[in-house]
Tab-separated table of C-alpha atoms in Angstrom:
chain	number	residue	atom	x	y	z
A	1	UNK	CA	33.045	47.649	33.849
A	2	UNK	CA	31.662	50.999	33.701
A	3	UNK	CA	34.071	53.502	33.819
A	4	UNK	CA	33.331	55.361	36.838
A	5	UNK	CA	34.244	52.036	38.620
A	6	UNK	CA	37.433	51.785	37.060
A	7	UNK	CA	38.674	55.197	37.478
A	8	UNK	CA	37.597	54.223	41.272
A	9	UNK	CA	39.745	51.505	41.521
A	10	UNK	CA	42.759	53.312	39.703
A	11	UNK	CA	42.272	55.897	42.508
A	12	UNK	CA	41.835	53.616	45.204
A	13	UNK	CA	44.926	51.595	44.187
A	14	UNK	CA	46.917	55.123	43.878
A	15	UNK	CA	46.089	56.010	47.018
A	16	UNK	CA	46.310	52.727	48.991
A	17	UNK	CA	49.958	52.374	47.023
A	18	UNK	CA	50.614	56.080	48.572
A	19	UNK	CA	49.209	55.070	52.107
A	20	UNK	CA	51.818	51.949	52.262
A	21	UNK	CA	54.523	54.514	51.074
A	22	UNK	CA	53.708	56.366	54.279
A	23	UNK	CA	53.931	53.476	56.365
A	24	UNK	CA	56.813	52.262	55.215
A	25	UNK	CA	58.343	55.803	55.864
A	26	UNK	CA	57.079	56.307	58.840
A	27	UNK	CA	58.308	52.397	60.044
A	28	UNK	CA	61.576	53.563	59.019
A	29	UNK	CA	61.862	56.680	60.888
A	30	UNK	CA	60.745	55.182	63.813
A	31	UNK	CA	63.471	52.828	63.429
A	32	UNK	CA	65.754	55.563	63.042
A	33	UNK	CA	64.666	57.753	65.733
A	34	UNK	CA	65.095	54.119	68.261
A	35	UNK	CA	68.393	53.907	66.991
A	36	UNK	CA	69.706	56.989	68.187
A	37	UNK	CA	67.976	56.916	70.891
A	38	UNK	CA	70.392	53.616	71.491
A	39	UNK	CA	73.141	55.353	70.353
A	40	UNK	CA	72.730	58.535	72.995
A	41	UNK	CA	71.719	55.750	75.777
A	42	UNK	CA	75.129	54.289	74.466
A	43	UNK	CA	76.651	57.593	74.813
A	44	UNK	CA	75.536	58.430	78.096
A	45	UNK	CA	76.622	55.126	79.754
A	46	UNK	CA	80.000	56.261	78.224
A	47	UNK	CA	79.968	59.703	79.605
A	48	UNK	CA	79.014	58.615	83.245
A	49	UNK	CA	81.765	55.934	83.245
A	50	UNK	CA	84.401	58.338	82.162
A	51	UNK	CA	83.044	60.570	84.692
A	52	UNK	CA	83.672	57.805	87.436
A	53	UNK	CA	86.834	57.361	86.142
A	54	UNK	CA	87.836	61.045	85.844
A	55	UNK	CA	86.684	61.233	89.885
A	56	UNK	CA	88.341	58.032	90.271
A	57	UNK	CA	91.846	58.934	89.260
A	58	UNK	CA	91.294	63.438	90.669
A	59	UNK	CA	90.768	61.040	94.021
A	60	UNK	CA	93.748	59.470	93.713
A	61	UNK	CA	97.723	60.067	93.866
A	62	UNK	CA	98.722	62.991	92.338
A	63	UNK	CA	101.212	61.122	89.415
A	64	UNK	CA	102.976	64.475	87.813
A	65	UNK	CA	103.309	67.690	89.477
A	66	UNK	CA	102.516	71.119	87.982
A	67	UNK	CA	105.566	72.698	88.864
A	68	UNK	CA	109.328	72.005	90.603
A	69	UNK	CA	109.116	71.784	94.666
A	70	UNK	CA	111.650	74.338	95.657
A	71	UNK	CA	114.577	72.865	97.293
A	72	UNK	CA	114.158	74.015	101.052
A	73	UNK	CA	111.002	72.648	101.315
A	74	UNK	CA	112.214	69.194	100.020
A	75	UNK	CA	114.974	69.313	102.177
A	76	UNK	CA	112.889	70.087	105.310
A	77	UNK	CA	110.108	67.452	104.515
A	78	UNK	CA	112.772	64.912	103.916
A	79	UNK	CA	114.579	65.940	106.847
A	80	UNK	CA	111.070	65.466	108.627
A	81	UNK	CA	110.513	62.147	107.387
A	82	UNK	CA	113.640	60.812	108.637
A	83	UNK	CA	112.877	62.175	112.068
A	84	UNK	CA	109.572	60.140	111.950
A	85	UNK	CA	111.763	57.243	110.915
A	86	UNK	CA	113.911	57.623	113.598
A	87	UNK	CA	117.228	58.639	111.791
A	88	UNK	CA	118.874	61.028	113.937
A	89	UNK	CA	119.272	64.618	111.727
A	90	UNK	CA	123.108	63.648	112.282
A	91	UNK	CA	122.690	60.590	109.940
A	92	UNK	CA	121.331	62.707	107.131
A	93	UNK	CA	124.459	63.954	105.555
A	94	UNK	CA	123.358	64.799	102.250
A	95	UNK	CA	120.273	66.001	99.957
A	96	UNK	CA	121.409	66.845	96.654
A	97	UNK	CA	118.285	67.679	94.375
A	98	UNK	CA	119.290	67.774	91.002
A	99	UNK	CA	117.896	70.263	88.477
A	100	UNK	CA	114.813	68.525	86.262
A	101	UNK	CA	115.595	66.210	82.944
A	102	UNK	CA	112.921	65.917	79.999
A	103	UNK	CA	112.209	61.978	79.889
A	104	UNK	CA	112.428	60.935	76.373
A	105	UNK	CA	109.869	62.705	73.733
A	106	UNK	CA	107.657	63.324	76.323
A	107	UNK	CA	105.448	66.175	78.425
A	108	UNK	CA	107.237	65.382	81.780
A	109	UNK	CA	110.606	66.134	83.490
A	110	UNK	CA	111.698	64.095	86.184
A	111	UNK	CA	113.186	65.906	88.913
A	112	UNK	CA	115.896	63.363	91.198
A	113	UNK	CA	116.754	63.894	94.561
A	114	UNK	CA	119.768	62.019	96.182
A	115	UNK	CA	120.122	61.365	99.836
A	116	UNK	CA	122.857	60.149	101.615
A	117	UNK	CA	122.363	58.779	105.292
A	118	UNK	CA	124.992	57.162	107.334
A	119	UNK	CA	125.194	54.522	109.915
A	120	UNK	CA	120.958	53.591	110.371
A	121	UNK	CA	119.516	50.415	110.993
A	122	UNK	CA	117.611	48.769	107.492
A	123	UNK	CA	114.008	48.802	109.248
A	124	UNK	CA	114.554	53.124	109.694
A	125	UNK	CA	115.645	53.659	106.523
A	126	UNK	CA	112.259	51.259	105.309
A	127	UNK	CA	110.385	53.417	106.858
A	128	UNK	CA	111.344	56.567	105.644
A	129	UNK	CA	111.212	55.690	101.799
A	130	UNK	CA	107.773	54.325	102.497
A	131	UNK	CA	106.747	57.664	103.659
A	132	UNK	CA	108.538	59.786	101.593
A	133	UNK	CA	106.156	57.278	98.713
A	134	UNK	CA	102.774	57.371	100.775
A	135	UNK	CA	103.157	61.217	100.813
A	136	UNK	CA	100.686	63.592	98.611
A	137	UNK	CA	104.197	64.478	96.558
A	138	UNK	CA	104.394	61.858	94.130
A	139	UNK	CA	107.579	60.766	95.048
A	140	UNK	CA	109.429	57.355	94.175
A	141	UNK	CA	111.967	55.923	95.497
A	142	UNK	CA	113.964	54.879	92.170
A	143	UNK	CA	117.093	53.810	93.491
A	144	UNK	CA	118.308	52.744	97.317
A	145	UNK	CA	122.268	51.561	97.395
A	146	UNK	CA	123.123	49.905	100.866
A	147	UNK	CA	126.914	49.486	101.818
A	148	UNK	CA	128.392	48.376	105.358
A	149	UNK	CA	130.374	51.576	107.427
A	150	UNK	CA	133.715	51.277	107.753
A	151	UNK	CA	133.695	50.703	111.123
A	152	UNK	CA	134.030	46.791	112.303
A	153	UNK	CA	130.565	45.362	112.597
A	154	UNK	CA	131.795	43.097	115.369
A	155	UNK	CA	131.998	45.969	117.597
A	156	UNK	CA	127.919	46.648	116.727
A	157	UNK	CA	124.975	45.114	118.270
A	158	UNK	CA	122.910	45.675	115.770
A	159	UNK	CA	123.114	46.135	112.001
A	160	UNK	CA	124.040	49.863	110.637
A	161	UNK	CA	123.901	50.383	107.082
A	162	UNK	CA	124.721	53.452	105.019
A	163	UNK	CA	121.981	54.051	101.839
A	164	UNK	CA	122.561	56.532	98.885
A	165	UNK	CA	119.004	56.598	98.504
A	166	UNK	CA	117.553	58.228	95.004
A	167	UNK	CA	113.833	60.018	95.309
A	168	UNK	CA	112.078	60.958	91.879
A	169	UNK	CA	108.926	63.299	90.756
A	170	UNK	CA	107.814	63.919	87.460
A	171	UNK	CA	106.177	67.347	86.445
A	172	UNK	CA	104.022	68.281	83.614
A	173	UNK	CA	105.622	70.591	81.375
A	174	UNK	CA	104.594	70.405	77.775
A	175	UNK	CA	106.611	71.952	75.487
A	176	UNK	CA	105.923	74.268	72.701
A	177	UNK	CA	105.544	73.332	68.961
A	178	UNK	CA	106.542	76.912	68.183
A	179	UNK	CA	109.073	77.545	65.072
């Protein structure tokens, strides 16, 4: 072999060798570049269902309350409520909010409100703790106590209960880490 041919076929071998180098980079980056493409697609279909769900729960009830309802306009929606339910204002002896406790170790007080109502029938007083829940104040009823009056039931013709009835919020109100 003349040596002109084999300094051909050196060359020819570098350069095919360098050509598959190429290829093999450029299969790679392609790869690369389809992967993260995956990897955003992944990462929008994540964004647009937290999005949903962000809309989904802002849509909602309200769960924790920025701040503390003041008092008088508790009193006057609860007092509202149980004229819906047909308690007469009469009835309503008592509404005794209570100033707001931290619960446990966490960002939210819970602020209790006790009721007292005397001598209503058990469908009324229903009624108003499902609308004092189904109201835009994220209220709970946590506790409702039921006891007979003291009067004879005999003399009755229908049943009248008295209810210590116990209404609960909870506000967001992180605390500082200052020291």
């Amino acid at each position: 072999m003349s040596k002109n041919v084999r300094q051909s076929t050196v060359l020819f071998s570098i350069v095919l060798t360098a050509l598959c180098v190429v290829a093999v980079g450029l299969h790679f980056a392609a790869a690369r570049a389809e992967t993260r493409e995956g990897l955003q697609q992944d990462d929008l279909v994540d964004c647009r269902r937290m999005a949903m769900e962000i809309n989904r729960l802002r849509a909602g009830k309200q769960r924790a309350l920025l701040k503390t309802k003041p008092a008088g306009e508790l009193n006057r929606k609860i007092s509202s409520w149980a004229k819906q339910s047909g308690i007469p204002a009469d009835s309503l002896v008592r509404i005794d909010p209570r100033p707001p406790n931290r619960v446990g170790d966490t960002v939210y007080l819970e602020q209790v409100t006790e009721l007292e109502i005397l001598g209503s029938q058990l469908p009324k007083l229903v009624e108003l703790s499902q609308i004092a829940e189904q109201a835009e104040d994220g209220l709970k009823v946590s506790s409702m106590r039921l006891s007979l009056p003291r009067s004879d039931p005999s003399e009755q013709d229908v049943e009248i209960w008295n209810v210590e009835l116990t209404l609960t919020y909870l506000i967001y109100s992180p605390t500082s880490k200052r020291r």
